[in-house]
mmCIF file of C-alpha atoms and ligand atoms in Angstrom:
data_model
loop_
_atom_site.group_PDB
_atom_site.id
_atom_site.type_symbol
_atom_site.label_atom_id
_atom_site.label_comp_id
_atom_site.label_asym_id
_atom_site.label_seq_id
_atom_site.Cartn_x
_atom_site.Cartn_y
_atom_site.Cartn_z
ATOM 1 C CA UNK A 1 -0.548 28.932 3.693
ATOM 2 C CA UNK A 2 2.023 29.207 0.935
ATOM 3 C CA UNK A 3 0.951 28.147 -2.951
ATOM 4 C CA UNK A 4 2.611 25.029 -4.057
ATOM 5 C CA UNK A 5 4.576 26.736 -6.762
ATOM 6 C CA UNK A 6 5.835 29.114 -4.415
ATOM 7 C CA UNK A 7 7.463 26.443 -2.143
ATOM 8 C CA UNK A 8 10.062 25.892 -5.302
ATOM 9 C CA UNK A 9 11.955 23.016 -5.528
ATOM 10 C CA UNK A 10 12.143 20.438 -4.079
ATOM 11 C CA UNK A 11 9.434 21.187 -1.702
ATOM 12 C CA UNK A 12 6.780 21.755 -4.579
ATOM 13 C CA UNK A 13 7.720 18.346 -5.668
ATOM 14 C CA UNK A 14 7.335 16.964 -2.077
ATOM 15 C CA UNK A 15 3.963 18.706 -2.052
ATOM 16 C CA UNK A 16 2.626 16.507 -4.891
ATOM 17 C CA UNK A 17 3.420 13.242 -2.954
ATOM 18 C CA UNK A 18 -0.001 11.736 -1.808
ATOM 19 C CA UNK A 19 0.081 8.884 0.484
ATOM 20 C CA UNK A 20 -3.195 6.896 1.121
ATOM 21 C CA UNK A 21 -3.370 5.023 4.695
ATOM 22 C CA UNK A 22 -5.449 2.058 5.307
ATOM 23 C CA UNK A 23 -8.450 1.653 7.447
ATOM 24 C CA UNK A 24 -7.195 -1.694 8.549
ATOM 25 C CA UNK A 25 -3.889 -0.130 10.139
ATOM 26 C CA UNK A 26 -6.109 2.046 12.496
ATOM 27 C CA UNK A 27 -7.825 -0.840 14.590
ATOM 28 C CA UNK A 28 -6.237 -3.574 16.721
ATOM 29 C CA UNK A 29 -4.420 -6.139 14.853
ATOM 30 C CA UNK A 30 -1.852 -8.833 15.859
ATOM 31 C CA UNK A 31 -0.225 -11.919 14.885
ATOM 32 C CA UNK A 32 -1.614 -15.528 15.009
ATOM 33 C CA UNK A 33 -0.275 -15.574 18.439
ATOM 34 C CA UNK A 34 -2.392 -12.445 20.258
ATOM 35 C CA UNK A 35 -3.685 -9.212 19.393
ATOM 36 C CA UNK A 36 -2.991 -6.744 22.070
ATOM 37 C CA UNK A 37 -5.451 -4.130 22.846
ATOM 38 C CA UNK A 38 -4.116 -0.535 22.191
ATOM 39 C CA UNK A 39 -5.962 2.655 24.434
ATOM 40 C CA UNK A 40 -8.000 4.542 21.905
ATOM 41 C CA UNK A 41 -7.713 2.237 18.739
ATOM 42 C CA UNK A 42 -10.447 2.761 16.572
ATOM 43 C CA UNK A 43 -13.397 0.391 16.888
ATOM 44 C CA UNK A 44 -15.423 0.760 13.886
ATOM 45 C CA UNK A 45 -14.747 1.977 10.294
ATOM 46 C CA UNK A 46 -16.001 5.510 11.241
ATOM 47 C CA UNK A 47 -13.534 5.624 13.827
ATOM 48 C CA UNK A 48 -11.021 4.408 11.506
ATOM 49 C CA UNK A 49 -11.622 7.088 8.851
ATOM 50 C CA UNK A 50 -11.699 9.521 11.261
ATOM 51 C CA UNK A 51 -7.947 8.460 12.105
ATOM 52 C CA UNK A 52 -7.277 8.589 8.707
ATOM 53 C CA UNK A 53 -8.363 12.022 8.560
ATOM 54 C CA UNK A 54 -6.588 13.080 11.584
ATOM 55 C CA UNK A 55 -3.165 11.588 10.103
ATOM 56 C CA UNK A 56 -4.202 13.919 6.922
ATOM 57 C CA UNK A 57 -4.656 17.190 9.413
ATOM 58 C CA UNK A 58 -1.440 16.300 10.824
ATOM 59 C CA UNK A 59 0.580 15.705 7.898
ATOM 60 C CA UNK A 60 -1.261 17.527 5.045
ATOM 61 C CA UNK A 61 -0.042 14.527 2.988
ATOM 62 C CA UNK A 62 -2.784 11.856 3.041
ATOM 63 C CA UNK A 63 -6.113 12.940 1.569
ATOM 64 C CA UNK A 64 -7.406 9.323 1.105
ATOM 65 C CA UNK A 65 -8.002 5.973 3.117
ATOM 66 C CA UNK A 66 -8.285 2.741 1.813
ATOM 67 C CA UNK A 67 -10.848 0.221 2.694
ATOM 68 C CA UNK A 68 -11.517 -3.450 2.979
ATOM 69 C CA UNK A 69 -14.584 -5.076 2.063
ATOM 70 C CA UNK A 70 -16.482 -6.687 4.090
ATOM 71 C CA UNK A 71 -14.005 -5.285 7.327
ATOM 72 C CA UNK A 72 -15.209 -1.782 6.361
ATOM 73 C CA UNK A 73 -18.760 -2.689 4.883
ATOM 74 C CA UNK A 74 -21.661 -0.343 5.625
ATOM 75 C CA UNK A 75 -25.333 -0.576 4.706
ATOM 76 C CA UNK A 76 -25.168 3.044 2.929
ATOM 77 C CA UNK A 77 -22.052 3.333 1.147
ATOM 78 C CA UNK A 78 -22.826 6.911 -0.091
ATOM 79 C CA UNK A 79 -23.498 7.652 3.389
ATOM 80 C CA UNK A 80 -19.765 6.830 4.360
ATOM 81 C CA UNK A 81 -18.304 8.803 1.342
ATOM 82 C CA UNK A 82 -20.175 11.762 2.828
ATOM 83 C CA UNK A 83 -18.668 10.947 6.318
ATOM 84 C CA UNK A 84 -15.251 10.872 4.681
ATOM 85 C CA UNK A 85 -15.612 14.002 2.765
ATOM 86 C CA UNK A 86 -16.869 15.484 5.942
ATOM 87 C CA UNK A 87 -13.858 14.709 7.902
ATOM 88 C CA UNK A 88 -11.612 16.002 5.142
ATOM 89 C CA UNK A 89 -10.851 13.218 3.071
ATOM 90 C CA UNK A 90 -11.784 10.719 0.304
ATOM 91 C CA UNK A 91 -12.232 6.951 0.348
ATOM 92 C CA UNK A 92 -9.357 5.319 -1.905
ATOM 93 C CA UNK A 93 -8.639 1.930 -2.992
ATOM 94 C CA UNK A 94 -11.310 -0.438 -2.507
ATOM 95 C CA UNK A 95 -9.964 -4.081 -1.326
ATOM 96 C CA UNK A 96 -11.881 -6.994 -1.707
ATOM 97 C CA UNK A 97 -11.448 -9.855 0.933
ATOM 98 C CA UNK A 98 -10.906 -13.416 -0.947
ATOM 99 C CA UNK A 99 -9.273 -14.866 2.241
ATOM 100 C CA UNK A 100 -11.799 -15.124 5.042
ATOM 101 C CA UNK A 101 -14.267 -17.586 4.016
ATOM 102 C CA UNK A 102 -14.634 -21.322 4.865
ATOM 103 C CA UNK A 103 -15.093 -21.992 1.063
ATOM 104 C CA UNK A 104 -11.732 -20.576 0.224
ATOM 105 C CA UNK A 105 -9.654 -23.586 1.568
ATOM 106 C CA UNK A 106 -8.542 -24.276 -1.730
ATOM 107 C CA UNK A 107 -8.623 -20.878 -3.080
ATOM 108 C CA UNK A 108 -11.052 -18.400 -4.714
ATOM 109 C CA UNK A 109 -10.723 -17.190 -8.103
ATOM 110 C CA UNK A 110 -8.654 -19.994 -8.751
ATOM 111 C CA UNK A 111 -10.380 -22.777 -6.584
ATOM 112 C CA UNK A 112 -11.041 -26.098 -8.422
ATOM 113 C CA UNK A 113 -15.100 -25.649 -7.937
ATOM 114 C CA UNK A 114 -16.730 -23.549 -10.513
ATOM 115 C CA UNK A 115 -19.423 -22.635 -7.580
ATOM 116 C CA UNK A 116 -16.534 -21.310 -5.511
ATOM 117 C CA UNK A 117 -14.898 -19.254 -8.314
ATOM 118 C CA UNK A 118 -18.109 -17.515 -9.335
ATOM 119 C CA UNK A 119 -18.729 -16.444 -5.852
ATOM 120 C CA UNK A 120 -15.309 -15.017 -5.296
ATOM 121 C CA UNK A 121 -15.757 -13.388 -8.613
ATOM 122 C CA UNK A 122 -19.210 -12.146 -7.334
ATOM 123 C CA UNK A 123 -17.509 -10.387 -4.454
ATOM 124 C CA UNK A 124 -14.819 -8.539 -6.781
ATOM 125 C CA UNK A 125 -17.656 -7.283 -9.084
ATOM 126 C CA UNK A 126 -19.297 -6.077 -5.993
ATOM 127 C CA UNK A 127 -16.329 -4.215 -4.999
ATOM 128 C CA UNK A 128 -16.253 -2.575 -8.192
ATOM 129 C CA UNK A 129 -19.587 -1.114 -7.770
ATOM 130 C CA UNK A 130 -18.655 -0.184 -3.992
ATOM 131 C CA UNK A 131 -15.910 1.660 -5.740
ATOM 132 C CA UNK A 132 -18.210 3.523 -7.816
ATOM 133 C CA UNK A 133 -20.546 4.355 -4.900
ATOM 134 C CA UNK A 134 -17.711 5.859 -2.783
ATOM 135 C CA UNK A 135 -15.919 7.653 -5.505
ATOM 136 C CA UNK A 136 -12.924 5.372 -5.694
ATOM 137 C CA UNK A 137 -10.699 5.104 -8.883
ATOM 138 C CA UNK A 138 -8.975 1.956 -7.605
ATOM 139 C CA UNK A 139 -9.750 -1.536 -6.917
ATOM 140 C CA UNK A 140 -6.744 -3.326 -5.274
ATOM 141 C CA UNK A 141 -6.700 -7.048 -5.636
ATOM 142 C CA UNK A 142 -4.592 -9.429 -3.744
ATOM 143 C CA UNK A 143 -5.068 -12.979 -3.801
ATOM 144 C CA UNK A 144 -4.294 -15.234 -1.286
ATOM 145 C CA UNK A 145 -4.743 -18.463 -3.630
ATOM 146 C CA UNK A 146 -2.389 -21.052 -3.861
ATOM 147 C CA UNK A 147 -1.296 -24.876 -2.804
ATOM 148 C CA UNK A 148 0.438 -26.183 -0.281
ATOM 149 C CA UNK A 149 1.723 -29.401 -1.824
ATOM 150 C CA UNK A 150 3.260 -30.373 -5.082
ATOM 151 C CA UNK A 151 0.375 -32.381 -6.790
ATOM 152 C CA UNK A 152 -2.408 -30.569 -4.607
ATOM 153 C CA UNK A 153 -3.655 -29.106 -7.888
ATOM 154 C CA UNK A 154 -2.311 -28.520 -11.572
ATOM 155 C CA UNK A 155 -0.600 -25.106 -11.698
ATOM 156 C CA UNK A 156 -1.518 -24.442 -15.513
ATOM 157 C CA UNK A 157 -5.243 -25.153 -14.707
ATOM 158 C CA UNK A 158 -4.981 -22.604 -11.990
ATOM 159 C CA UNK A 159 -3.241 -19.895 -14.116
ATOM 160 C CA UNK A 160 -6.004 -20.577 -16.726
ATOM 161 C CA UNK A 161 -8.899 -19.984 -13.902
ATOM 162 C CA UNK A 162 -7.042 -16.929 -12.846
ATOM 163 C CA UNK A 163 -7.067 -15.552 -16.206
ATOM 164 C CA UNK A 164 -10.631 -16.448 -16.876
ATOM 165 C CA UNK A 165 -11.902 -14.648 -13.718
ATOM 166 C CA UNK A 166 -9.575 -11.537 -13.856
ATOM 167 C CA UNK A 167 -10.582 -11.206 -17.585
ATOM 168 C CA UNK A 168 -14.492 -10.998 -16.399
ATOM 169 C CA UNK A 169 -13.533 -8.431 -13.817
ATOM 170 C CA UNK A 170 -11.415 -6.268 -15.932
ATOM 171 C CA UNK A 171 -14.649 -6.385 -18.853
ATOM 172 C CA UNK A 172 -16.847 -4.997 -15.604
ATOM 173 C CA UNK A 173 -14.396 -1.848 -14.567
ATOM 174 C CA UNK A 174 -15.651 1.633 -15.488
ATOM 175 C CA UNK A 175 -13.470 3.322 -17.701
ATOM 176 C CA UNK A 176 -12.075 5.461 -14.717
ATOM 177 C CA UNK A 177 -11.511 2.689 -12.336
ATOM 178 C CA UNK A 178 -8.319 0.929 -12.391
ATOM 179 C CA UNK A 179 -7.512 -2.830 -11.348
ATOM 180 C CA UNK A 180 -4.083 -2.939 -9.227
ATOM 181 C CA UNK A 181 -2.962 -6.504 -9.084
ATOM 182 C CA UNK A 182 -0.625 -7.173 -6.060
ATOM 183 C CA UNK A 183 1.629 -10.209 -5.807
ATOM 184 C CA UNK A 184 2.992 -12.073 -3.056
ATOM 185 C CA UNK A 185 5.717 -14.993 -2.991
ATOM 186 C CA UNK A 186 4.368 -16.979 0.193
ATOM 187 C CA UNK A 187 1.587 -16.905 2.889
ATOM 188 C CA UNK A 188 -1.063 -18.076 3.113
ATOM 189 C CA UNK A 189 -0.007 -20.827 0.589
ATOM 190 C CA UNK A 190 3.404 -22.367 1.290
ATOM 191 C CA UNK A 191 4.377 -24.306 -1.957
ATOM 192 C CA UNK A 192 2.981 -22.028 -4.657
ATOM 193 C CA UNK A 193 0.971 -18.781 -4.823
ATOM 194 C CA UNK A 194 -1.056 -18.263 -8.063
ATOM 195 C CA UNK A 195 0.200 -14.596 -8.255
ATOM 196 C CA UNK A 196 3.762 -15.112 -6.820
ATOM 197 C CA UNK A 197 5.756 -12.312 -8.220
ATOM 198 C CA UNK A 198 6.026 -8.853 -10.331
ATOM 199 C CA UNK A 199 6.550 -10.935 -13.373
ATOM 200 C CA UNK A 200 3.158 -13.098 -13.107
ATOM 201 C CA UNK A 201 1.365 -9.855 -12.014
ATOM 202 C CA UNK A 202 2.803 -7.778 -14.894
ATOM 203 C CA UNK A 203 1.941 -10.780 -17.443
ATOM 204 C CA UNK A 204 -1.643 -10.965 -16.048
ATOM 205 C CA UNK A 205 -2.029 -7.045 -16.400
ATOM 206 C CA UNK A 206 -0.609 -7.269 -20.153
ATOM 207 C CA UNK A 207 -3.376 -9.825 -21.053
ATOM 208 C CA UNK A 208 -5.960 -7.652 -19.483
ATOM 209 C CA UNK A 209 -5.280 -4.253 -20.741
ATOM 210 C CA UNK A 210 -4.149 -0.599 -19.859
ATOM 211 C CA UNK A 211 -6.467 -0.416 -16.808
ATOM 212 C CA UNK A 212 -4.734 -3.254 -15.179
ATOM 213 C CA UNK A 213 -1.435 -2.387 -13.483
ATOM 214 C CA UNK A 214 1.037 -4.172 -10.865
ATOM 215 C CA UNK A 215 0.733 -3.205 -7.039
ATOM 216 C CA UNK A 216 4.142 -4.085 -5.441
ATOM 217 C CA UNK A 217 3.911 -4.499 -1.640
ATOM 218 C CA UNK A 218 7.287 -3.720 -0.329
ATOM 219 C CA UNK A 219 6.972 -6.743 2.166
ATOM 220 C CA UNK A 220 5.959 -9.285 -0.533
ATOM 221 C CA UNK A 221 9.602 -10.387 -1.869
ATOM 222 C CA UNK A 222 11.888 -13.022 -1.034
ATOM 223 C CA UNK A 223 15.097 -12.052 1.220
ATOM 224 C CA UNK A 224 17.420 -9.566 -0.609
ATOM 225 C CA UNK A 225 14.983 -9.004 -3.498
ATOM 226 C CA UNK A 226 16.077 -5.688 -5.471
ATOM 227 C CA UNK A 227 12.970 -4.269 -5.254
ATOM 228 C CA UNK A 228 14.036 -0.840 -6.965
ATOM 229 C CA UNK A 229 14.837 -2.804 -10.207
ATOM 230 C CA UNK A 230 11.233 -4.219 -10.097
ATOM 231 C CA UNK A 231 10.004 -0.647 -9.596
ATOM 232 C CA UNK A 232 12.132 0.962 -12.521
ATOM 233 C CA UNK A 233 11.309 -2.165 -14.973
ATOM 234 C CA UNK A 234 7.585 -1.467 -14.393
ATOM 235 C CA UNK A 235 8.036 2.117 -14.562
ATOM 236 C CA UNK A 236 9.465 1.829 -18.095
ATOM 237 C CA UNK A 237 6.605 -0.481 -18.944
ATOM 238 C CA UNK A 238 3.577 1.557 -17.920
ATOM 239 C CA UNK A 239 2.906 -1.193 -15.510
ATOM 240 C CA UNK A 240 3.555 0.355 -12.112
ATOM 241 C CA UNK A 241 0.023 1.026 -10.674
ATOM 242 C CA UNK A 242 0.802 1.558 -7.060
ATOM 243 C CA UNK A 243 2.490 0.433 -3.651
ATOM 244 C CA UNK A 244 1.675 -0.934 -0.647
ATOM 245 C CA UNK A 245 4.584 0.318 1.509
ATOM 246 C CA UNK A 246 5.717 -1.196 4.615
ATOM 247 C CA UNK A 247 8.901 -2.707 5.894
ATOM 248 C CA UNK A 248 9.769 -6.089 6.903
ATOM 249 C CA UNK A 249 12.795 -8.028 8.189
ATOM 250 C CA UNK A 250 12.109 -11.851 7.568
ATOM 251 C CA UNK A 251 8.499 -12.190 6.145
ATOM 252 C CA UNK A 252 5.549 -10.202 5.459
ATOM 253 C CA UNK A 253 5.781 -8.320 8.765
ATOM 254 C CA UNK A 254 4.068 -4.912 7.706
ATOM 255 C CA UNK A 255 6.374 -3.054 9.806
ATOM 256 C CA UNK A 256 6.604 0.873 10.116
ATOM 257 C CA UNK A 257 7.704 1.914 6.338
ATOM 258 C CA UNK A 258 11.559 2.484 6.611
ATOM 259 C CA UNK A 259 12.202 1.133 10.220
ATOM 260 C CA UNK A 260 14.135 -1.616 9.011
ATOM 261 C CA UNK A 261 16.040 -0.541 5.788
ATOM 262 C CA UNK A 262 15.497 3.208 5.032
ATOM 263 C CA UNK A 263 18.411 2.997 2.368
ATOM 264 C CA UNK A 264 15.888 0.404 0.636
ATOM 265 C CA UNK A 265 13.277 3.026 0.687
ATOM 266 C CA UNK A 266 15.575 5.621 -0.227
ATOM 267 C CA UNK A 267 16.392 3.596 -3.338
ATOM 268 C CA UNK A 268 12.852 2.789 -4.138
ATOM 269 C CA UNK A 269 11.863 6.542 -3.879
ATOM 270 C CA UNK A 270 14.950 7.444 -6.064
ATOM 271 C CA UNK A 271 13.634 5.275 -9.164
ATOM 272 C CA UNK A 272 10.241 7.268 -8.425
ATOM 273 C CA UNK A 273 11.881 10.580 -8.541
ATOM 274 C CA UNK A 274 13.796 9.951 -11.544
ATOM 275 C CA UNK A 275 10.984 8.543 -13.447
ATOM 276 C CA UNK A 276 9.320 11.530 -12.515
ATOM 277 C CA UNK A 277 11.606 13.974 -14.254
ATOM 278 C CA UNK A 278 12.025 11.779 -17.324
ATOM 279 C CA UNK A 279 9.258 12.744 -19.936
ATOM 280 C CA UNK A 280 9.193 9.355 -21.049
ATOM 281 C CA UNK A 281 8.102 7.650 -17.858
ATOM 282 C CA UNK A 282 6.695 10.984 -16.039
ATOM 283 C CA UNK A 283 3.019 10.395 -16.861
ATOM 284 C CA UNK A 284 3.063 6.781 -15.550
ATOM 285 C CA UNK A 285 4.896 8.086 -12.479
ATOM 286 C CA UNK A 286 2.279 10.693 -12.061
ATOM 287 C CA UNK A 287 -0.393 8.218 -11.683
ATOM 288 C CA UNK A 288 1.345 6.184 -8.829
ATOM 289 C CA UNK A 289 -1.269 5.392 -6.159
ATOM 290 C CA UNK A 290 1.108 5.745 -2.711
ATOM 291 C CA UNK A 291 -0.570 3.407 -0.292
ATOM 292 C CA UNK A 292 0.568 2.232 2.903
ATOM 293 C CA UNK A 293 -0.141 -1.333 4.024
ATOM 294 C CA UNK A 294 1.013 -1.774 7.499
ATOM 295 C CA UNK A 295 -0.406 -3.473 10.879
ATOM 296 C CA UNK A 296 0.586 -2.453 14.435
ATOM 297 C CA UNK A 297 0.894 -5.289 16.889
ATOM 298 C CA UNK A 298 2.748 -4.044 19.720
ATOM 299 C CA UNK A 299 2.408 -0.245 19.115
ATOM 300 C CA UNK A 300 0.194 2.745 18.841
ATOM 301 C CA UNK A 301 -1.771 2.628 15.535
ATOM 302 C CA UNK A 302 -1.975 6.664 14.771
ATOM 303 C CA UNK A 303 1.535 7.778 15.699
ATOM 304 C CA UNK A 304 3.160 4.669 13.825
ATOM 305 C CA UNK A 305 1.343 5.504 10.530
ATOM 306 C CA UNK A 306 2.171 9.078 10.729
ATOM 307 C CA UNK A 307 5.777 8.051 11.510
ATOM 308 C CA UNK A 308 5.560 5.621 8.066
ATOM 309 C CA UNK A 309 4.366 9.168 6.252
ATOM 310 C CA UNK A 310 7.155 10.844 7.519
ATOM 311 C CA UNK A 311 9.590 8.133 6.669
ATOM 312 C CA UNK A 312 8.218 8.204 2.987
ATOM 313 C CA UNK A 313 8.488 11.607 2.902
ATOM 314 C CA UNK A 314 12.010 11.778 4.244
ATOM 315 C CA UNK A 315 13.388 9.221 1.798
ATOM 316 C CA UNK A 316 11.457 11.226 -1.447
ATOM 317 C CA UNK A 317 13.111 14.436 -0.102
ATOM 318 C CA UNK A 318 16.668 12.890 -0.165
ATOM 319 C CA UNK A 319 15.644 11.134 -3.559
ATOM 320 C CA UNK A 320 14.941 14.689 -5.080
ATOM 321 C CA UNK A 321 18.148 15.798 -3.854
ATOM 322 C CA UNK A 322 20.008 13.248 -6.155
ATOM 323 C CA UNK A 323 22.192 15.431 -8.757
ATOM 324 C CA UNK A 324 20.823 13.806 -11.820
ATOM 325 C CA UNK A 325 23.051 15.523 -14.076
ATOM 326 C CA UNK A 326 26.563 14.497 -12.135
ATOM 327 C CA UNK A 327 25.274 10.600 -11.541
ATOM 328 C CA UNK A 328 24.652 10.838 -15.545
ATOM 329 C CA UNK A 329 28.112 11.843 -16.306
ATOM 330 C CA UNK A 330 29.503 9.481 -13.933
ATOM 331 C CA UNK A 331 27.501 6.596 -15.529
ATOM 332 C CA UNK A 332 28.732 7.488 -18.958
ATOM 333 C CA UNK A 333 32.321 7.968 -18.234
ATOM 334 C CA UNK A 334 32.263 4.535 -16.212
ATOM 335 C CA UNK A 335 33.061 6.115 -12.789
ATOM 336 C CA UNK A 336 31.527 3.241 -10.872
ATOM 337 C CA UNK A 337 32.402 4.789 -7.224
ATOM 338 C CA UNK A 338 31.700 8.338 -8.600
ATOM 339 C CA UNK A 339 28.078 7.336 -9.742
ATOM 340 C CA UNK A 340 27.527 5.499 -6.061
ATOM 341 C CA UNK A 341 28.688 8.479 -4.213
ATOM 342 C CA UNK A 342 26.274 10.802 -5.857
ATOM 343 C CA UNK A 343 23.472 8.736 -4.339
ATOM 344 C CA UNK A 344 25.120 8.405 -0.863
ATOM 345 C CA UNK A 345 25.599 12.420 -1.131
ATOM 346 C CA UNK A 346 21.696 12.684 -1.223
ATOM 347 C CA UNK A 347 20.930 9.562 1.017
ATOM 348 C CA UNK A 348 23.403 11.299 3.682
ATOM 349 C CA UNK A 349 22.088 14.589 3.602
ATOM 350 C CA UNK A 350 19.831 15.827 6.736
ATOM 351 C CA UNK A 351 16.498 16.767 5.208
ATOM 352 C CA UNK A 352 14.950 17.383 8.589
ATOM 353 C CA UNK A 353 15.334 21.049 8.548
ATOM 354 C CA UNK A 354 13.913 20.897 4.974
ATOM 355 C CA UNK A 355 11.016 19.102 5.880
ATOM 356 C CA UNK A 356 10.556 21.340 9.121
ATOM 357 C CA UNK A 357 10.272 24.409 6.740
ATOM 358 C CA UNK A 358 7.980 22.615 4.375
ATOM 359 C CA UNK A 359 5.771 21.746 7.288
ATOM 360 C CA UNK A 360 5.953 25.197 8.590
ATOM 361 C CA UNK A 361 4.828 26.601 5.406
ATOM 362 C CA UNK A 362 2.058 24.755 5.306
ATOM 363 C CA UNK A 363 0.816 25.658 8.616
ATOM 364 C CA UNK A 364 1.389 22.037 9.639
ATOM 365 C CA UNK A 365 2.973 20.877 13.072
ATOM 366 C CA UNK A 366 6.763 20.402 12.345
ATOM 367 C CA UNK A 367 6.751 16.998 14.110
ATOM 368 C CA UNK A 368 3.498 15.246 13.149
ATOM 369 C CA UNK A 369 4.204 12.390 15.231
ATOM 370 C CA UNK A 370 4.526 14.277 18.492
ATOM 371 C CA UNK A 371 2.011 16.496 17.906
ATOM 372 C CA UNK A 372 -0.173 13.228 17.702
ATOM 373 C CA UNK A 373 1.302 11.856 20.876
ATOM 374 C CA UNK A 374 1.179 15.198 23.066
ATOM 375 C CA UNK A 375 -2.274 16.630 21.432
ATOM 376 C CA UNK A 376 -4.462 13.513 20.542
ATOM 377 C CA UNK A 377 -3.427 10.391 21.893
ATOM 378 C CA UNK A 378 -4.688 10.790 25.455
ATOM 379 C CA UNK A 379 -7.928 12.074 24.358
ATOM 380 C CA UNK A 380 -8.798 9.278 21.913
ATOM 381 C CA UNK A 381 -7.988 6.746 24.721
ATOM 382 C CA UNK A 382 -10.415 8.483 27.262
ATOM 383 C CA UNK A 383 -13.197 8.530 24.346
ATOM 384 C CA UNK A 384 -12.614 4.882 23.115
ATOM 385 C CA UNK A 385 -11.166 3.161 26.080
ATOM 386 C CA UNK A 386 -9.240 -0.186 25.347
ATOM 387 C CA UNK A 387 -11.315 -2.793 23.837
ATOM 388 C CA UNK A 388 -9.701 -6.430 23.365
ATOM 389 C CA UNK A 389 -10.028 -8.536 20.516
ATOM 390 C CA UNK A 390 -11.733 -11.828 20.023
ATOM 391 C CA UNK A 391 -10.214 -13.017 16.650
ATOM 392 C CA UNK A 392 -6.436 -13.278 16.684
ATOM 393 C CA UNK A 393 -6.334 -14.814 13.675
ATOM 394 C CA UNK A 394 -6.826 -11.623 11.423
ATOM 395 C CA UNK A 395 -3.219 -10.904 10.066
ATOM 396 C CA UNK A 396 -2.520 -12.079 6.558
HETATM 397 C C1 LIG B 401 -1.893 -9.313 2.410
HETATM 398 C C2 LIG B 401 -1.742 -8.242 1.452
HETATM 399 C C3 LIG B 401 -2.941 -7.353 1.331
HETATM 400 C C4 LIG B 401 -3.766 -7.152 2.613
HETATM 401 C C5 LIG B 401 -3.544 -8.462 3.198
HETATM 402 C C6 LIG B 401 -4.586 -8.287 4.809
HETATM 403 O O1 LIG B 401 -0.718 -9.959 2.970
HETATM 404 O O2 LIG B 401 -0.707 -7.235 2.050
HETATM 405 O O3 LIG B 401 -2.576 -6.214 0.665
HETATM 406 O O4 LIG B 401 -4.611 -6.508 2.105
HETATM 407 O O5 LIG B 401 -2.541 -9.220 3.432
HETATM 408 MN MN1 LIG B 402 -0.678 -5.441 0.896
HETATM 409 MN MN1 LIG B 403 1.092 -8.482 2.952
#
């Protein structure tokens, strides 16, 4: 195998892009209408971790797996950590679940009742402990709280409760653990969400301190939002903690990354490439946690995950090809179309040969999606069978 440095630019840079996959993307999932069972889909946490490890073996780019508590809960976390390590990966972000309990009808950390708020906070604190036991440095918080009707609750009081809860949580973080704060503009609540947008998340993180940063889920914005500009501003402010990559057409669709709008993915990765090459923003850009948050309702699980990884690498490879010097010149001289064409030049480059060479140099299959489909899919289906799912209401 070639050493990373000898790969040269842009492959050495591409080699440094590590993408975390989510345990929940490997099991059966669906919409609120139905969950279609998939042959060979993972049935328990160990199979989910094994699938994440397989994705890493086929792509060389996914050395960690995010877990959801309690979906992935076990009695012995140290044993789960060892299991992951034996498979060749580590456990990444720990995601608390504040949305699947009857008492969360009116919210969790922002609930009007103090007892419910306390229990929600205790669950988050438990996740901080779990992070330490599994060797993770990220607790990733998505808050489903909100209201459905004007007047249902007092918006300022809810914000106050949110800040108070997060301050307690923040105080419990060990020095090497970051709290990533995810936002979402609607769903499950429809009138107000307590963390609706990047601005609110950034404000809260600023109040908390440097270990709190914003998590951008690409599916959590209103139609037409300029996500790359959010990314640019957060990078400039040292507040971009990580991503949940997926793609959407209308709502929080959690589709394969880059499947609907590959140009948007390129523009986002372009901001990251630019920030990594700028000494002022490089340290923050190096620490971004690139995670996929995707679920597969009508397609296979593992190959869809690999396709997302490949699409992110493709977008990043193109972003690395942007001629930054020419772009800066065009921008300085006010050459609007010239500047735009510099981006198009990179975007329209066929990077498939480059990526094939990259994978060959690393002794990886040149087409990892195909490698799974022809070499592993049938084996997993034979081993695991096709298992139906009772609960069709899991997707959020
Ligand atoms: C949310 C959000 C979270 C994910 C849940 C299941 O919409 O994206 O990150 O964990 O769904
Ligand atoms: Mn998410
Ligand atoms: Mn989501």
